[in-house]
Short mmCIF file of C-alpha atoms in Angstrom, two decimals:
data_model
loop_
_atom_site.label_atom_id
_atom_site.label_comp_id
_atom_site.label_asym_id
_atom_site.label_seq_id
_atom_site.Cartn_x
_atom_site.Cartn_y
_atom_site.Cartn_z
CA MET A 145 -17.51 -5.39 8.06
CA ALA A 146 -16.70 -5.16 11.62
CA VAL A 147 -20.03 -6.54 13.20
CA ILE A 148 -21.29 -7.09 16.81
CA GLN A 149 -23.41 -9.80 17.82
CA ASP A 150 -24.69 -8.26 20.69
CA PRO A 151 -26.35 -5.38 20.02
CA GLY A 152 -26.07 -6.19 17.30
CA LEU A 153 -23.74 -3.44 14.98
CA SER A 154 -21.73 -3.71 11.91
CA VAL A 155 -19.59 -0.30 10.98
CA THR A 156 -17.98 -0.01 7.65
CA VAL A 157 -14.99 2.47 6.26
CA GLN A 158 -16.66 3.31 2.91
CA VAL A 159 -14.39 5.22 -0.16
CA ASP A 160 -16.84 6.37 -2.89
CA CYS A 161 -19.66 4.83 -1.41
CA THR A 162 -18.09 1.77 -0.95
CA PRO A 163 -16.69 -0.23 1.67
CA LEU A 164 -13.27 -1.17 2.51
CA GLU A 165 -11.96 -5.16 2.81
CA GLU A 166 -10.69 -5.17 5.74
CA TYR A 167 -8.18 -8.01 7.74
CA ASP A 168 -8.19 -9.25 10.23
CA ASP A 169 -6.20 -8.16 13.58
CA PRO A 170 -2.96 -11.15 13.60
CA GLN A 171 -2.75 -9.59 17.66
CA PRO A 172 -6.37 -9.63 18.87
CA ASP A 173 -5.74 -10.37 22.07
CA GLN A 174 -3.35 -7.82 22.48
CA GLN A 175 -5.33 -5.14 24.76
CA ASN A 176 -6.50 -1.78 23.48
CA PRO A 177 -7.38 1.25 26.81
CA ALA A 178 -10.55 2.17 25.02
CA ASP A 179 -12.02 -1.21 25.81
CA LYS A 180 -12.19 -1.14 28.85
CA GLY A 181 -14.93 -2.40 30.63
CA ALA A 182 -16.57 -3.11 27.28
CA VAL A 183 -18.97 -5.25 26.87
CA GLY A 184 -18.40 -6.73 22.35
CA VAL A 185 -14.94 -5.77 20.37
CA CYS A 186 -14.23 -5.52 17.41
CA HIS A 187 -10.82 -4.57 15.00
CA LYS A 188 -10.01 -4.52 11.92
CA TYR A 189 -7.47 -2.67 9.46
CA VAL A 190 -8.93 -1.59 5.92
CA GLU A 191 -6.01 0.00 3.40
CA ALA A 192 -6.26 3.57 2.94
CA LYS A 193 -4.79 5.68 0.77
CA ASP A 194 -3.25 9.30 0.49
CA GLY A 195 -6.17 11.93 0.00
CA ALA A 196 -9.22 9.57 -0.09
CA GLN A 197 -11.95 10.36 1.75
CA TYR A 198 -13.89 8.38 3.53
CA GLU A 199 -17.08 7.77 5.59
CA ILE A 200 -18.25 5.04 7.97
CA ARG A 201 -21.44 4.32 8.18
CA LEU A 202 -22.69 1.63 10.75
CA GLU A 203 -26.35 -0.16 11.46
CA ALA A 204 -28.30 -1.97 13.44
CA THR A 205 -29.46 -4.82 12.46
CA PRO A 206 -33.89 -4.10 13.35
CA ASP A 207 -34.89 -7.30 16.52
CA GLN A 208 -33.25 -6.05 19.19
CA GLU A 209 -34.32 -4.68 22.47
CA TRP A 210 -33.34 -1.48 22.51
CA ILE A 211 -34.06 0.10 19.91
CA SER A 212 -37.01 1.88 20.62
CA LYS A 213 -40.96 0.71 18.91
CA ALA A 214 -41.58 3.80 19.16
CA LEU A 215 -41.01 7.63 19.77
CA ASP A 216 -42.13 7.84 23.16
CA GLU A 217 -39.66 5.06 23.99
CA ASP A 218 -36.99 6.50 26.07
CA ARG A 219 -34.05 3.42 24.69
CA VAL A 220 -31.63 4.69 22.92
CA LEU A 221 -28.43 4.06 22.31
CA ARG A 222 -25.43 7.15 21.61
CA PHE A 223 -22.56 7.00 19.61
CA LEU A 224 -19.16 8.15 19.86
CA VAL A 225 -17.27 8.57 16.94
CA TYR A 226 -13.29 9.45 17.45
CA VAL A 227 -10.88 9.95 14.96
CA ASP A 228 -6.99 8.76 15.60
CA GLY A 229 -7.74 10.20 19.71
CA ASP A 230 -4.81 9.98 22.02
CA VAL A 231 -2.06 7.20 20.28
CA ALA A 232 0.33 6.48 22.80
CA GLU A 233 4.00 6.24 21.54
CA LYS A 234 4.54 3.02 23.03
CA ALA A 235 1.88 1.81 20.76
CA ILE A 236 2.82 2.88 17.37
CA LYS A 237 6.93 2.24 17.93
CA GLY A 238 8.56 0.21 14.91
CA LYS A 239 4.96 0.17 13.09
CA ALA A 240 5.15 1.91 9.11
CA ILE A 241 2.76 4.80 10.53
CA SER A 242 3.11 6.73 7.03
CA LEU A 243 -0.83 8.77 7.23
CA GLY A 244 -3.34 10.54 9.04
CA THR A 245 -6.39 11.89 9.16
CA SER A 246 -8.07 14.77 9.39
CA LEU A 247 -12.43 15.60 9.19
CA SER A 248 -13.30 17.21 6.81
CA PRO A 249 -15.33 20.92 6.57
CA PRO A 250 -18.63 20.93 8.39
CA CYS A 251 -22.16 21.36 5.71
CA ALA A 252 -25.32 20.49 5.94
CA VAL A 253 -26.95 18.31 6.26
CA HIS A 254 -30.88 18.23 4.55
CA ARG A 255 -33.24 15.71 6.36
CA ASN A 256 -36.05 13.61 4.91
CA ALA A 257 -39.70 15.84 5.53
CA SER A 258 -41.47 13.13 5.49
CA ALA A 259 -39.02 11.30 8.23
CA PRO A 260 -40.24 11.15 11.75
CA PHE A 261 -37.09 11.87 14.27
CA ARG A 262 -36.97 12.60 17.80
CA TYR A 263 -35.00 15.47 19.91
CA ALA A 264 -33.12 13.47 23.07
CA VAL A 265 -30.93 14.52 25.71
CA THR A 266 -28.67 11.79 27.08
CA LYS A 267 -27.03 10.39 30.13
CA ALA A 268 -24.32 7.89 30.06
CA VAL A 269 -25.86 4.50 32.43
CA ASP A 270 -22.43 2.82 32.32
CA LYS A 271 -19.01 4.58 32.72
CA HIS A 272 -17.94 1.92 29.98
CA PRO A 273 -19.23 2.05 25.76
CA TYR A 274 -20.82 -1.43 25.62
CA ALA A 275 -19.88 -2.15 21.73
CA VAL A 276 -15.77 -0.33 20.71
CA PHE A 277 -15.03 -1.18 17.01
CA THR A 278 -11.61 0.09 15.99
CA PHE A 279 -10.49 0.11 13.16
CA TYR A 280 -5.90 0.54 11.79
CA TYR A 281 -5.37 2.58 9.31
CA ARG A 282 -2.50 1.38 6.95
CA SER A 283 -0.66 2.62 4.09
CA LYS A 284 -0.10 -0.54 1.53
CA ASP A 285 2.59 -1.29 1.32
CA ALA A 286 2.56 -1.05 5.69
CA LEU A 287 0.04 -4.10 5.87
CA GLN A 288 2.95 -5.55 4.24
CA SER A 289 5.45 -4.11 6.19
CA GLU A 290 3.32 -5.69 9.27
CA MET A 291 2.64 -9.04 7.79
CA ILE A 292 -1.72 -7.86 7.79
CA ILE A 293 -1.77 -9.00 4.20
CA LEU A 294 1.20 -10.66 2.17
CA ARG A 295 3.36 -9.29 -0.63
CA THR A 296 3.40 -9.12 -3.83
CA PRO A 297 4.72 -12.24 -6.14
CA SER A 298 7.49 -11.13 -7.65
CA PRO A 299 6.82 -11.77 -11.61
CA GLU A 300 7.00 -14.47 -13.74
CA PRO A 301 9.87 -15.09 -14.88
CA ALA A 302 9.40 -13.02 -19.45
CA GLU A 303 9.81 -16.46 -21.29
CA ASP A 304 13.55 -17.14 -23.17
CA GLU A 305 13.83 -14.32 -25.63
CA LEU A 306 15.64 -17.09 -28.32
CA ASP A 307 11.50 -16.75 -29.26
CA HIS A 308 11.04 -14.43 -29.98
CA LEU A 309 14.60 -14.78 -32.74
CA SER A 310 14.25 -15.35 -36.14
CA GLN A 311 15.90 -18.63 -37.16
CA GLU A 312 18.66 -16.22 -39.36
CA ASP A 313 19.38 -14.82 -36.00
CA ILE A 314 19.28 -17.65 -34.21
CA ARG A 315 22.33 -19.25 -36.25
CA ARG A 316 24.86 -15.94 -36.48
CA LEU A 317 24.35 -16.05 -32.86
CA ALA A 318 25.14 -20.02 -33.12
CA ARG A 319 28.47 -19.11 -34.83
CA GLU A 320 28.98 -15.55 -32.75
CA ARG A 321 29.70 -18.11 -29.74
CA LEU A 322 31.03 -20.44 -31.51
CA ALA A 323 34.14 -18.31 -32.97
CA GLU A 324 35.21 -17.55 -29.65
CA VAL A 325 35.35 -20.94 -27.90
CA LYS A 326 37.15 -21.88 -30.62
CA LYS A 327 39.62 -18.79 -30.09
CA GLU A 328 39.96 -18.90 -25.87
CA LYS A 329 40.70 -23.44 -27.19
CA THR A 330 43.83 -21.56 -29.58
CA VAL A 331 44.80 -19.19 -26.48
CA LYS A 332 45.69 -21.70 -23.63
CA THR A 333 46.91 -24.12 -26.97
CA GLU A 334 50.08 -20.53 -28.21
CA ALA A 335 50.44 -20.92 -24.31
CA PRO A 336 52.64 -23.05 -22.35
CA GLY A 337 53.27 -23.47 -19.23
CA ILE A 338 57.03 -22.19 -18.92
CA LYS A 339 58.67 -23.41 -15.11
CA ARG A 340 60.85 -21.07 -13.19
CA GLU A 341 64.05 -22.38 -12.30
CA HIS A 342 65.12 -22.45 -9.24
CA ASP A 343 69.45 -20.92 -9.63
CA GLU A 344 68.87 -17.76 -9.86
CA VAL A 345 69.98 -15.43 -6.39
CA PHE A 346 69.25 -12.38 -5.67
CA ASP A 347 71.89 -10.12 -4.35
CA LEU A 348 69.99 -7.42 -2.03
CA THR A 349 73.31 -6.06 -0.84
CA GLY A 350 74.12 -4.02 -3.05
CA ASP A 351 72.53 0.16 -4.23
CA SER A 352 69.92 -2.37 -6.32
CA PRO A 353 69.13 -5.50 -6.61
CA ARG A 354 70.80 -8.05 -9.34
CA LYS A 355 70.68 -11.26 -10.09
CA THR A 356 73.22 -13.37 -10.65
CA ARG A 357 73.22 -17.84 -11.64
CA ARG A 358 73.78 -20.55 -8.92
CA LYS A 359 76.67 -21.84 -9.62
CA ARG A 360 76.47 -25.81 -9.68
CA ALA A 361 79.16 -27.84 -8.06
CA LYS A 362 80.71 -30.46 -10.34
CA PRO A 363 80.39 -33.75 -9.36
CA GLU A 364 82.76 -36.07 -7.51
CA THR A 365 83.76 -39.06 -9.20
CA VAL A 366 85.09 -41.71 -6.02
CA GLY A 367 86.62 -45.62 -6.80
CA LEU A 368 85.02 -47.80 -4.53
CA THR A 369 87.80 -51.37 -5.75
CA ASP A 370 91.06 -48.83 -3.73
CA ASP A 371 92.76 -50.91 -1.31
#
């Protein structure tokens, strides 16, 4: 729940009357133009799903001084809700933005006749808001891409398939593997290495290359006993 203790306000984004899970802003010190001059600031991320209808719920603690104790008192706060608003291009550059939002058609609200109410004309006392709540909505993939939430861990490796085989199947696979090993050994034994003699000469000057065998010189005998 996004809470600002002073002035005692909390805001939630809900879908089907259930508050969405909120995630802290990883860069809480990053300046937002809308926060300028505000006493309280709160930034949260929420996961959005395509086509889902949401609502914004605001709650105030009853022990705050600004809450009027009677209808004739003139202490009120005005709440403004902006959907997206003006978004600077540099604010979303490099981010995985894949969703947008829009307002639903207006509908009549049936007021409880027994609940007191009063219309009031207000004017801004300060130039800046007293408190600002900002919700950044992203798809799950975008939240993971921006490292807001952890990625889904890879599934654990499946159990060894041998555990699901019968003993007969295991013996059959063992026999097939043993036969493959014996075949590999036989091929290696029957294929001795061939040593290439280096006494061949290739004639490349003719019309087509010809191979001739180099003539070996006859050994000469030198007598060392002569005078």
